Amino acid sequence: MVCTSVKEGYDCFFMSKKGCQFNGGTCHTVIEQCSGCENIKTFPTGDYCLIFPDPSVKWRTGNCNMATHLQETTTKRNVKINPLKASKRKSH
Ligand code: SF4
């Protein structure tokens, strides 16, 4: 349903006829680590992530997997994974 509270006008999974069903009844603002990410949108009530209702959860156990400002580290991680895949293919 389309959000009528914090992210007004945005279709959201947590919105229902009874209101926002997300933990706490509202989205949570972005945190310091999000700064620079393209998924941040400024609403009259503050800066929110367009993907995750609670950005702090995405950073609790490491980097957010949808962050757009961490391209460098994501690329490095892919480079590490690829040789593994290649060696698996060789052994078959
Ligand atoms: S995608 Fe991740 S880093 Fe970007 S604003 Fe959302 S929670 Fe923050």
mmCIF file with all atom_site columns, C-alpha atoms in Angstrom, residues 1 4 9 22 29-31 44-45 51 63-66 69 72 76 78 88-89:
data_model
loop_
_atom_site.group_PDB
_atom_site.id
_atom_site.type_symbol
_atom_site.label_atom_id
_atom_site.label_alt_id
_atom_site.label_comp_id
_atom_site.label_asym_id
_atom_site.label_entity_id
_atom_site.label_seq_id
_atom_site.pdbx_PDB_ins_code
_atom_site.Cartn_x
_atom_site.Cartn_y
_atom_site.Cartn_z
_atom_site.occupancy
_atom_site.B_iso_or_equiv
_atom_site.pdbx_formal_charge
_atom_site.auth_seq_id
_atom_site.auth_comp_id
_atom_site.auth_asym_id
_atom_site.auth_atom_id
_atom_site.pdbx_PDB_model_num
ATOM 1  C CA . MET A 1 1  ? 0.000  0.000   0.000   1.00 0.00 ? 1  MET A CA 1
ATOM 2  C CA . THR A 1 4  ? 0.596  7.924   4.209   1.00 0.00 ? 4  THR A CA 1
ATOM 3  C CA . GLY A 1 9  ? 3.324  8.655   -1.820  1.00 0.00 ? 9  GLY A CA 1
ATOM 4  C CA . PHE A 1 22 ? 6.690  -1.867  10.749  1.00 0.00 ? 22 PHE A CA 1
ATOM 5  C CA . THR A 1 29 ? 15.972 7.680   9.611   1.00 0.00 ? 29 THR A CA 1
ATOM 6  C CA . VAL A 1 30 ? 19.271 6.867   7.915   1.00 0.00 ? 30 VAL A CA 1
ATOM 7  C CA . ILE A 1 31 ? 22.381 6.583   10.041  1.00 0.00 ? 31 ILE A CA 1
ATOM 8  C CA . PRO A 1 44 ? 9.706  16.614  5.294   1.00 0.00 ? 44 PRO A CA 1
ATOM 9  C CA . THR A 1 45 ? 10.156 14.432  8.387   1.00 0.00 ? 45 THR A CA 1
ATOM 10 C CA . ILE A 1 51 ? 14.842 0.416   0.402   1.00 0.00 ? 51 ILE A CA 1
ATOM 11 C CA . ASN A 1 63 ? 28.237 -3.040  5.381   1.00 0.00 ? 63 ASN A CA 1
ATOM 12 C CA . CYS A 1 64 ? 24.794 -2.519  3.907   1.00 0.00 ? 64 CYS A CA 1
ATOM 13 C CA . ASN A 1 65 ? 24.464 -4.703  0.817   1.00 0.00 ? 65 ASN A CA 1
ATOM 14 C CA . MET A 1 66 ? 22.489 -2.072  -1.091  1.00 0.00 ? 66 MET A CA 1
ATOM 15 C CA . HIS A 1 69 ? 28.604 4.627   -2.027  1.00 0.00 ? 69 HIS A CA 1
ATOM 16 C CA . GLU A 1 72 ? 34.947 -0.084  -4.336  1.00 0.00 ? 72 GLU A CA 1
ATOM 17 C CA . LYS A 1 76 ? 36.914 -6.138  -4.388  1.00 0.00 ? 76 LYS A CA 1
ATOM 18 C CA . ASN A 1 78 ? 33.560 -9.919  -6.319  1.00 0.00 ? 78 ASN A CA 1
ATOM 19 C CA . LYS A 1 88 ? 35.524 -25.110 -9.024  1.00 0.00 ? 88 LYS A CA 1
ATOM 20 C CA . ARG A 1 89 ? 34.782 -25.204 -12.723 1.00 0.00 ? 89 ARG A CA 1
#
